[in-house]
Coordinates of C-alpha atoms and ligand atoms in Angstrom, one line a residue:
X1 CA 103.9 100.3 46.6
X2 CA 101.3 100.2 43.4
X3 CA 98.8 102.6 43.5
X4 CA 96.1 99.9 42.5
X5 CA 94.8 97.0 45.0
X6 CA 95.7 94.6 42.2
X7 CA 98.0 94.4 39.3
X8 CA 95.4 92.1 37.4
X9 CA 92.1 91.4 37.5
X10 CA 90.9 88.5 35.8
X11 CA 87.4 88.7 35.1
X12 CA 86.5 84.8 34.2
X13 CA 88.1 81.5 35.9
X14 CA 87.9 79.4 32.3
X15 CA 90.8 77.4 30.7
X16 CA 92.1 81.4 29.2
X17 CA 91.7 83.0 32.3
X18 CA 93.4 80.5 35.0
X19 CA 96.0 79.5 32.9
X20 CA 96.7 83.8 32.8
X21 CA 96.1 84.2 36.4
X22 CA 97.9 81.4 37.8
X23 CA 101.4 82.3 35.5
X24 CA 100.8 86.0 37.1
X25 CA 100.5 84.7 40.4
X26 CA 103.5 82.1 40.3
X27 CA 105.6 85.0 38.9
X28 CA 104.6 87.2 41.7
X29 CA 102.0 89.4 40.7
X30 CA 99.1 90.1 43.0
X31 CA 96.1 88.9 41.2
X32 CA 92.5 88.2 42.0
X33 CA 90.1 86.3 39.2
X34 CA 86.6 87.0 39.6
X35 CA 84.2 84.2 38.3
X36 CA 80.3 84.0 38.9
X37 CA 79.5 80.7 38.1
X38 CA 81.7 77.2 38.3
X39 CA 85.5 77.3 38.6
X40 CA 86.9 75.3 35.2
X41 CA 84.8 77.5 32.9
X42 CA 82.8 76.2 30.2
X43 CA 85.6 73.5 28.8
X44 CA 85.9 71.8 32.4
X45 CA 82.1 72.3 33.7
X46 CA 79.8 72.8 30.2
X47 CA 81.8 71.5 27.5
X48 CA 84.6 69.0 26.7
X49 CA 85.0 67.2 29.8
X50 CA 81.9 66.6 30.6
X51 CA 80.8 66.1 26.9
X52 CA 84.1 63.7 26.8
X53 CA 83.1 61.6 29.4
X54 CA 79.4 61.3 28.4
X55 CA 81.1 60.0 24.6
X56 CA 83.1 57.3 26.3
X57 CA 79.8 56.1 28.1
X58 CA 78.0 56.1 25.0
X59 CA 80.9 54.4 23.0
X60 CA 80.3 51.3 25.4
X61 CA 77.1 50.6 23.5
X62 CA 78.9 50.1 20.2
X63 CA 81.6 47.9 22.3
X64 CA 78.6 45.4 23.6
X65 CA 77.9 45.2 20.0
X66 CA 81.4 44.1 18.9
X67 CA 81.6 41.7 21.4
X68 CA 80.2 39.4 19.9
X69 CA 82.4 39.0 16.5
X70 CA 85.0 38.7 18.6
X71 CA 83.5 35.1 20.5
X72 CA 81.5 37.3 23.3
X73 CA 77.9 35.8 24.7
X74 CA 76.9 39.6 26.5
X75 CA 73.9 38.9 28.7
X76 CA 71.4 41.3 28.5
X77 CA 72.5 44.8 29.4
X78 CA 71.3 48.2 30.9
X79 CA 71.9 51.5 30.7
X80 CA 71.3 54.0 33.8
X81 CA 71.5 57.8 32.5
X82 CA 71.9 59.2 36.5
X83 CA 74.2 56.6 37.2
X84 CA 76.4 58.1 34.1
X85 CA 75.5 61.9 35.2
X86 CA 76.0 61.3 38.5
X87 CA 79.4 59.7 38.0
X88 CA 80.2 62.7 35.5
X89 CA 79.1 65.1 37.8
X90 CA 81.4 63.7 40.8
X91 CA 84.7 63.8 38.2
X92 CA 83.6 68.0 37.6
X93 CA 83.6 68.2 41.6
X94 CA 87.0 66.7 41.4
X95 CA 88.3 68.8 39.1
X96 CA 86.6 72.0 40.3
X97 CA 88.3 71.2 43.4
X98 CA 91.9 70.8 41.3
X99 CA 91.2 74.3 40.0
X100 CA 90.9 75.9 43.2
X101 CA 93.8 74.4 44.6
X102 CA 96.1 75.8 41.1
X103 CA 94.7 79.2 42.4
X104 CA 95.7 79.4 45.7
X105 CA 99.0 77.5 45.1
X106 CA 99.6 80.5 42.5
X107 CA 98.4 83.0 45.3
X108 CA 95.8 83.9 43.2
X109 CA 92.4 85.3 45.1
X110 CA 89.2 84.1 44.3
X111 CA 86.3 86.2 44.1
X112 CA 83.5 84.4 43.5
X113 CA 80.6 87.1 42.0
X114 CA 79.8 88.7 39.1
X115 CA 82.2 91.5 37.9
X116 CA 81.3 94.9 36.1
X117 CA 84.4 96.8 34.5
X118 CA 83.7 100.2 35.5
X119 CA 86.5 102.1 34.4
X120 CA 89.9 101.1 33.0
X121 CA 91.2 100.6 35.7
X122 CA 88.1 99.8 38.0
X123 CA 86.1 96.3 38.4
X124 CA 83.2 96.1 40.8
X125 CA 81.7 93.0 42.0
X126 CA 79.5 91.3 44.7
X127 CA 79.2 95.5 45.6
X128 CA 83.0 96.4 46.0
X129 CA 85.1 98.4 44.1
X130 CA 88.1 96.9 43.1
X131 CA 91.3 99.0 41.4
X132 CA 93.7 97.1 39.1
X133 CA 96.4 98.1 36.8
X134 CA 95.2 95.5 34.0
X135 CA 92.4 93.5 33.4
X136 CA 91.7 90.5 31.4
X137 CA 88.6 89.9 30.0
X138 CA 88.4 86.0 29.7
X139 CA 84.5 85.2 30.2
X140 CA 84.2 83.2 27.2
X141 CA 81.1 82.5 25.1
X142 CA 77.1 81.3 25.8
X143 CA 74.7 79.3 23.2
X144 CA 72.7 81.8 20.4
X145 CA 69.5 80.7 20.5
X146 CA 67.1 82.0 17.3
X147 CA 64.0 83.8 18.5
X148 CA 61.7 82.1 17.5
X149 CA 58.0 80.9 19.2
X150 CA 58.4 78.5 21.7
X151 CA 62.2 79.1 21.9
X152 CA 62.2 78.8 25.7
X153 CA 61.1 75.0 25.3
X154 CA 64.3 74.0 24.1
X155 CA 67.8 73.2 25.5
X156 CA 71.1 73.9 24.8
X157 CA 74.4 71.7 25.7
X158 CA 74.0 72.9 29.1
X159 CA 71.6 71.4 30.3
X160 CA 71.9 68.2 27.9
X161 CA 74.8 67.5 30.2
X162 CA 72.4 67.2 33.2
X163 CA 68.9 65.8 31.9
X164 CA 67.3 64.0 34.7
X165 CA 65.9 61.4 32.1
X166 CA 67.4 60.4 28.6
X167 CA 65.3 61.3 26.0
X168 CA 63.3 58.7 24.0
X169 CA 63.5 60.9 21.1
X170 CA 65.5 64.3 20.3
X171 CA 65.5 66.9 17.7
X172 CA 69.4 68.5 17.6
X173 CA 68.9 71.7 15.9
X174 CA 72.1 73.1 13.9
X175 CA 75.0 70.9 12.0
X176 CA 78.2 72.3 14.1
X177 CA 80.6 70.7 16.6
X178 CA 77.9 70.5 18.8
X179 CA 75.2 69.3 17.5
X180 CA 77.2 66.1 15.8
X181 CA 78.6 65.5 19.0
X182 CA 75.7 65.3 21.1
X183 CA 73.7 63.6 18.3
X184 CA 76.5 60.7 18.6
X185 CA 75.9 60.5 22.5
X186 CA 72.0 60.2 22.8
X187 CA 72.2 57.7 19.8
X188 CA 74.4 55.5 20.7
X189 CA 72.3 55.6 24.1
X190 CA 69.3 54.7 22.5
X191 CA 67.4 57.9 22.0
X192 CA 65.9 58.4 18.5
X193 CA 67.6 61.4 16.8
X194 CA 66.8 64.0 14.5
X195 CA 69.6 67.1 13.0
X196 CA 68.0 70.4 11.3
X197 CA 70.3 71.9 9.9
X198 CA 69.6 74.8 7.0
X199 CA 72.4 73.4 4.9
X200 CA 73.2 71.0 3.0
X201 CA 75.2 69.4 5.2
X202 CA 76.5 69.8 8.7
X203 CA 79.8 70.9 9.6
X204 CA 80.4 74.0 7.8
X205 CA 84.1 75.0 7.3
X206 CA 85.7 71.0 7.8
X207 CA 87.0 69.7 4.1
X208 CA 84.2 68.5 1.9
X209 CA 85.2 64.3 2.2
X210 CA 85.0 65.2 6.2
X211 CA 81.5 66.4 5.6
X212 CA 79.7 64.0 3.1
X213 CA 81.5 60.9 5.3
X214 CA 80.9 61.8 8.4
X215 CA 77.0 62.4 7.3
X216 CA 76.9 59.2 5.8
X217 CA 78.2 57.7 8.8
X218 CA 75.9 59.5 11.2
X219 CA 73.1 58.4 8.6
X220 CA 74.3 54.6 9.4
X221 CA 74.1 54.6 12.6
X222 CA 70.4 56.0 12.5
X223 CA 70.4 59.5 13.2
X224 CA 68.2 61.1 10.2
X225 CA 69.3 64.5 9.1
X226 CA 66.9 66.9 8.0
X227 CA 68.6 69.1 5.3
X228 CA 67.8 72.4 3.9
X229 CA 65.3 73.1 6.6
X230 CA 64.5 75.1 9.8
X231 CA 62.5 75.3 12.7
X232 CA 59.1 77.4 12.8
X233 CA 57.9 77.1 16.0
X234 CA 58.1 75.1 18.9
X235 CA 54.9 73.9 20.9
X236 CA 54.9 72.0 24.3
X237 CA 51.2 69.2 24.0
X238 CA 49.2 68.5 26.6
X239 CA 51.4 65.6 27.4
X240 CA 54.6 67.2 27.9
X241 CA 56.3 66.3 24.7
X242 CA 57.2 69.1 22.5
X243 CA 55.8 69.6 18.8
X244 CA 58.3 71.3 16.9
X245 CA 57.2 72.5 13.3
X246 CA 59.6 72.6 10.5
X247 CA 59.6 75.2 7.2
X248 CA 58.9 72.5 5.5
X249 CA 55.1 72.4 6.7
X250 CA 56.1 68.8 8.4
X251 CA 56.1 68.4 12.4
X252 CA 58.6 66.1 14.3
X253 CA 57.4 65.4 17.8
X254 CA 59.8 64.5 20.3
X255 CA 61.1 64.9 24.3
X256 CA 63.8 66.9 23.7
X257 CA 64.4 70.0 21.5
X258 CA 68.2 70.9 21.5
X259 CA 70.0 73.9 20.1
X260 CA 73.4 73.9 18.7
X261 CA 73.1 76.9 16.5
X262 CA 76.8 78.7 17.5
X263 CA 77.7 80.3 20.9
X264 CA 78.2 84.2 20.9
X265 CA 80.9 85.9 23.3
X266 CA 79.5 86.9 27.2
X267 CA 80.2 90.6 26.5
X268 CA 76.4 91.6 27.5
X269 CA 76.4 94.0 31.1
X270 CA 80.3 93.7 31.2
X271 CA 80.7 97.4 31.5
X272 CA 83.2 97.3 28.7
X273 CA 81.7 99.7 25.6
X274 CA 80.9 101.8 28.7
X275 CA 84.9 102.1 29.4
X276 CA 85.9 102.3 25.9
X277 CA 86.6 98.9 24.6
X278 CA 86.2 98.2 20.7
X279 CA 83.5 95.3 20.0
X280 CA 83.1 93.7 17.5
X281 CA 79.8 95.0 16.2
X282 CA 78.3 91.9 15.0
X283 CA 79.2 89.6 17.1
X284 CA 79.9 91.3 20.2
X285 CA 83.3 90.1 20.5
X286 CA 86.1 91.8 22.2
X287 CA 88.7 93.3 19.5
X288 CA 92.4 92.7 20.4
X289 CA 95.1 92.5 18.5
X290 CA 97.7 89.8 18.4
X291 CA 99.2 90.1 21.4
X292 CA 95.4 89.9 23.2
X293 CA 95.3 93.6 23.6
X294 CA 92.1 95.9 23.7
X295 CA 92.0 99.5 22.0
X296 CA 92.2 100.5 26.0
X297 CA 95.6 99.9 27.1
X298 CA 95.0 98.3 30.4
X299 CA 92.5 95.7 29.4
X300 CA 93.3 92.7 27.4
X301 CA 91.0 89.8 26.3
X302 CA 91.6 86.1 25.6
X303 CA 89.6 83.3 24.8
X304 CA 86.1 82.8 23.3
X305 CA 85.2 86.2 24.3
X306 CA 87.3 87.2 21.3
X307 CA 86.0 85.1 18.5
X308 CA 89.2 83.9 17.0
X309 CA 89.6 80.1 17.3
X310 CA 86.7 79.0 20.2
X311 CA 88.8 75.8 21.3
X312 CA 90.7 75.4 25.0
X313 CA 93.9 75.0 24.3
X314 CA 94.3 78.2 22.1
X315 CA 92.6 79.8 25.0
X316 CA 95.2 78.5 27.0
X317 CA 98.2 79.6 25.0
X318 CA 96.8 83.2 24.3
X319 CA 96.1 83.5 28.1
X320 CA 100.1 82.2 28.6
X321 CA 101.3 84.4 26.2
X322 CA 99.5 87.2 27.9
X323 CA 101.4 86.5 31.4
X324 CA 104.5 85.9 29.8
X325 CA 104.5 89.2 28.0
X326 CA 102.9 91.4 30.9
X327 CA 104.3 89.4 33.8
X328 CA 107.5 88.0 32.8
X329 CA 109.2 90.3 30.6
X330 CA 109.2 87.7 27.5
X331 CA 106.8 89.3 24.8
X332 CA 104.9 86.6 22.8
X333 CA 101.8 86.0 20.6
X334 CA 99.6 83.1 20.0
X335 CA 100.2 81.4 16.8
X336 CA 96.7 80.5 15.4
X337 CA 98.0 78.9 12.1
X338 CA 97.5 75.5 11.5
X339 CA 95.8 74.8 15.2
X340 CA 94.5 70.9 14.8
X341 CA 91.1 70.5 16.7
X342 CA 88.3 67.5 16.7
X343 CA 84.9 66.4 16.7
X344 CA 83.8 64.1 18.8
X345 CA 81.4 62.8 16.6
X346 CA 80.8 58.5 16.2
X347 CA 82.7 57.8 14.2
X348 CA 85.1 61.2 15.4
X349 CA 87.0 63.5 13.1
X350 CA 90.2 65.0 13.7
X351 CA 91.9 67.9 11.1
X352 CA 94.3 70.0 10.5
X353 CA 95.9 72.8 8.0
X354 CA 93.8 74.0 5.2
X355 CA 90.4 72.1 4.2
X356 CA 90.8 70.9 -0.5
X357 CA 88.5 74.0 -0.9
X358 CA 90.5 76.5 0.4
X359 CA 94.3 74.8 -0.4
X360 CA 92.6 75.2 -4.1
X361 CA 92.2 78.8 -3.5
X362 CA 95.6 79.7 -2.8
X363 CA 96.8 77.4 -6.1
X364 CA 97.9 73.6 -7.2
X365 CA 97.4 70.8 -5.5
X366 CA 97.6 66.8 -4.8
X367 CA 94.8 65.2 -2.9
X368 CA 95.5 61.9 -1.2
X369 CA 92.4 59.6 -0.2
X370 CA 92.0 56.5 0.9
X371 CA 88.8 54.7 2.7
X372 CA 88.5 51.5 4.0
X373 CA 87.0 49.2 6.8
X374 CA 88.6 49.7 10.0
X375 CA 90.6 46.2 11.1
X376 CA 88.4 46.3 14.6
X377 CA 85.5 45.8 12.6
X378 CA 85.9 43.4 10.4
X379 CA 85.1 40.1 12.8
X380 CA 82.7 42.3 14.1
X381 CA 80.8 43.1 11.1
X382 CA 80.3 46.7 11.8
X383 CA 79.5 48.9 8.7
X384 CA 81.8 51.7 8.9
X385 CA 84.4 53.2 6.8
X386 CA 87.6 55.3 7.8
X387 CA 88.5 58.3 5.5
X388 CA 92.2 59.3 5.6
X389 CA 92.9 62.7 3.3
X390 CA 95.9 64.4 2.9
X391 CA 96.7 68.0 0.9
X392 CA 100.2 68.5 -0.5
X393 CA 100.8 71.7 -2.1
X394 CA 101.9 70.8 -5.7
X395 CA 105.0 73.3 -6.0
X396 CA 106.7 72.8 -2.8
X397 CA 105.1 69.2 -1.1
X398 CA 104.6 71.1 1.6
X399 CA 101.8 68.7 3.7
X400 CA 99.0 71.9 4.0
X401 CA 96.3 69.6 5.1
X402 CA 95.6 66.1 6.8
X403 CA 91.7 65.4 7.4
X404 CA 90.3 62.2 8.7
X405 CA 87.0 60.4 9.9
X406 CA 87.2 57.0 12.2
X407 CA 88.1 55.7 15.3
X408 CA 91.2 57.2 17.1
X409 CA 91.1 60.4 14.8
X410 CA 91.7 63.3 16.9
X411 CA 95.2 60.9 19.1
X412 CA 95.7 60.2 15.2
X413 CA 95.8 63.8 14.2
X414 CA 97.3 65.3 17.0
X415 CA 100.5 63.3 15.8
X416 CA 100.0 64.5 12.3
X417 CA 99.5 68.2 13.3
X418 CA 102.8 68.4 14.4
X419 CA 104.5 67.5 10.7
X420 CA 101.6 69.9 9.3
X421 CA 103.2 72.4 11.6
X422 CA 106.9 71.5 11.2
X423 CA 106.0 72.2 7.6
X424 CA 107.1 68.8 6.7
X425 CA 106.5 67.2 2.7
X426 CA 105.0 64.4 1.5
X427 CA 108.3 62.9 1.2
X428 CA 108.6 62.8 4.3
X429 CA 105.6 61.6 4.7
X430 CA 106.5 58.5 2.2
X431 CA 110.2 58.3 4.3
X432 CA 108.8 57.3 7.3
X433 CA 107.9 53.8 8.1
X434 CA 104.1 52.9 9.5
X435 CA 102.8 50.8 12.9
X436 CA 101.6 48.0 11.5
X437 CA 98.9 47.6 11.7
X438 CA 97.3 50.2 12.5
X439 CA 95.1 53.0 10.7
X440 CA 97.4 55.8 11.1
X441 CA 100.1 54.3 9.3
X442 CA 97.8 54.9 6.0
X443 CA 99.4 58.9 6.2
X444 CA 102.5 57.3 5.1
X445 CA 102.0 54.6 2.7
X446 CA 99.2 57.1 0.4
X447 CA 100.9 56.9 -3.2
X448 CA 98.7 57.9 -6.0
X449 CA 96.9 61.5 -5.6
X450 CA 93.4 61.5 -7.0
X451 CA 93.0 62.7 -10.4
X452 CA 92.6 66.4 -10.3
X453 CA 89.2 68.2 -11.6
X454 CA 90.7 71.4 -13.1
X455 CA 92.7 68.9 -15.5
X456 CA 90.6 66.4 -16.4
Ligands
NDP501 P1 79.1 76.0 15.2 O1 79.4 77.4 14.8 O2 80.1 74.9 15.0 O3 77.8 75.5 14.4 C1 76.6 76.2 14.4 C2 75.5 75.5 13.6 O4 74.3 76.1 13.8 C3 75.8 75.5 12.1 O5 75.4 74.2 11.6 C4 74.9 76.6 11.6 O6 74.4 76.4 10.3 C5 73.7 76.5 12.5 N1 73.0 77.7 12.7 C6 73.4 78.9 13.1 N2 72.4 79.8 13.2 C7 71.3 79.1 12.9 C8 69.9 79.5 12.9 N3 69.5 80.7 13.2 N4 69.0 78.5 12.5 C9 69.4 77.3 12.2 N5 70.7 76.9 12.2 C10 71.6 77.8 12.6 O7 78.5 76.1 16.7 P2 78.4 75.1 17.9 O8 77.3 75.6 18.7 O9 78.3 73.6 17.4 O10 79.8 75.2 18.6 C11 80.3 76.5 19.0 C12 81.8 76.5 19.0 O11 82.2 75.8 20.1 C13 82.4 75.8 17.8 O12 82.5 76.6 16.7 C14 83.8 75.4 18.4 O13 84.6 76.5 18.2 C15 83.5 75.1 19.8 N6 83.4 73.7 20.1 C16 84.4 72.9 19.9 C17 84.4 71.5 20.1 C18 85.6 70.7 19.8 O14 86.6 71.2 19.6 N7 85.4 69.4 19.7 C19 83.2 70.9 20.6 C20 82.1 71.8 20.8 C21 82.2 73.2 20.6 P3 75.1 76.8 8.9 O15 76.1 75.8 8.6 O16 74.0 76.8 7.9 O17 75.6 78.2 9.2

């Protein structure tokens, strides 16, 4: 008999924390997962799914568009924004419901509250005192919103998921995953849309070409990006429509103020400095080390709540390696090299490996790039150009980095991301034979690396 009422608590039912508790369960440890808001966590209920589905809707606008290159008379067409959020929100009932059932079929308990770590070895929640012999912190992260006046007037991607009304006009502040993303989906629905961002261009951290094509792109499709600027103040008018003023001394006026200015881990009231547990001090984030575990030896973390790589499926895998150690006598550790990821941007990006700036860094290299007009496009007339980038490390042609921009990027990368991780070269790149035609066969027909700047 254990001497604790569980042998994990979970506290968190997100993509990290299931995919922990349900391998626990299934390998028969008595677990309970403790969640206060919406099983599915912010992937399933506030982020890519959602966000996802909203992208295909607004996709269809650019489709209507095509049609008619291709021989198409569309009659005149209209958009509903409920019908679209009421659809979406049916699919998260669905799924919530899916999520539920992977608990239970685990024998994993469901406790739905709000849970306080007490002790190491103590959670409490909805008034009860739970014991454990581990817990797993897995409540992932929550937007940062900038204190500024006015602050309480604006929206973050929650509740852009569930406007009653779509916006005649928006202003999307910040330049990340985020804001592009959403910027795409209220466009291409027919709001008017304007990014602040502080830089000099958005997406921080993605290769250069990414950046400056993607902008361009956004840019064509009529989204106006105000650079090197931020946001003073925001004012709600008489009318209801929000004045926002910018450092520049200019005001935009618009329906919607959105930030998208980075998410910050959900430590806040968890009890955990309390019992021990090392956060970072800037950010908040849990400290673990590579096997997920806290500086308190029954408590582990996985997820966004640790600020490593914020994206589900590494969630996933350093929740899985956490059961597997703890649960199933087979110690592993996430690998968090060369993860591929995507933005879901119009046109949407897909990467992975190192970014030309950093391979640079590390030494010699050869930069493939190619751009052209997508082949769906051409009877169509639509203005928009692909980007294709690979980075081949000079000594060993070792493929180190494969960045694109266009349709079908992040199914193209995915593909990719596996040579990148296989370590494969550009040989072997060059030895394999295309899909013709297709975009993606342009990874293995590039043949002549761009001149390099430190030579020239
Ligand atoms: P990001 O960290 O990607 O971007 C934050 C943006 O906000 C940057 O452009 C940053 O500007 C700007 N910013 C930060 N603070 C301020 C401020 N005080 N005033 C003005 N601008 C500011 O965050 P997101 O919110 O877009 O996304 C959060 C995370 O969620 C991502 O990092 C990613 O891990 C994950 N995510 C992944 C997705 C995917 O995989 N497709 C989709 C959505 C989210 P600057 O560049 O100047 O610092």
């Amino acid at each position: 008999m254990s001497d604790f009422d569980y042998d994990l608590i979970t506290l968190g039912a997100g993509s990290g924390g299931v995919r922990a508790s349900r391998l626990a369960g299934g390998y028969g440890a008595k677990v309970a997962v403790i969640e206060e808001s919406r099983i599915g966590g912010t992937c399933v209920m506030r982020g890519c799914v959602p966000k996802k589905l909203l992208i295909y809707g607004a996709h269809v606008a650019e489709d209507l568009e095509d049609a008619k290159g291709y021989g198409w008379s569309v009659g005149e067409v209209r958009f509903d924004w409920p019908t679209l959020i009421a659809n979406k929100n049916r699919e998260l009932d669905r799924l919530e419901g899916i999520y539920r059932n992977i608990l239970r079929n685990n024998k994993v308990e469901l406790i739905e509250g709000r849970g306080r770590v007490i002790d190491p070895h103590t959670v409490e929640v909805n008034g009860r005192r739970l014991t454990t012999k581990r817990i797993l912190v897995a409540v992932g992260g929550w937007p940062m919103l900038p204190q500024i006046p006015g602050i309480s007037h604006a929206i973050t991607s929650n509740e852009a998921l569930d406007l009653p009304q779509l916006p005649k006009d928006i202003v999307i502040v910040g330049g990340g995953f985020i804001a592009v993303e959403f910027a795409g989906i209220f466009r291409a629905l027919g709001a008017s849309v304007t990014i602040v961002i502080r830089a000099d261009t958005i997406l921080r951290g993605f290769d250069q070409d990414i950046r400056a094509d993607l902008a361009v792109e956004l840019e064509r499709k009529g989204i106006r990006i105000r650079r090197r600027t931020e946001v003073q103040s925001i004012e709600k008018q008489g009318d209801g429509r929000l004045s926002v003023l910018l450092t520049t001394g200019e005001t935009e006026t618009c329906d919607q103020v959105m930030y998208a200015t980075g998410r910050v881990p959900n430590t806040k009231g968890l009890g955990l400095e309390e019992a021990g547990v090392a956060l970072d001090p800037r950010s908040g984030a849990v400290k673990v080390d590579a096997y997920s575990r806290t500086n308190v030896p029954s408590i582990w973390a996985v997820g966004d709540v640790t600020d490593r790589i914020n994206l589900t499926p590494v969630a996933i895998r350093e929740g899985a390696c956490f059961a597997e150690t703890e649960f199933n006598n087979t110690p592993m550790s996430p690998d968090h090299d060369a993860v591929p990821s995507a933005v879901f941007s119009q046109p949407p990006v897909g990467t992975v490996g190192l970014t030309e700036e950093a391979a640079r860094a590390r030494g010699k290299v050869d930069v493939y790039v190619t751009r052209f007009r997508p082949m769906k496009y051409t009877l169509s007339g639509r203005e928009e150009k692909t980007m294709m980038k690979l980075i081949v490390d000079r000594a060993t042609q070792v493929v180190i980095g494969a960045h694109m921009v266009g349709p079908d990027a992040p199914e193209i990368i995915q593909g990719i991301g596996i040579a990148v991780k296989a370590k494969l070269t550009k040989k072997d790149f060059d030895s394999t034979v295309g899909i013709h035609p297709t975009a993606a066969e342009e990874f293995v027909t590039l043949r002549t690396p761009l001149p390099d700047p430190e030579e020239a």
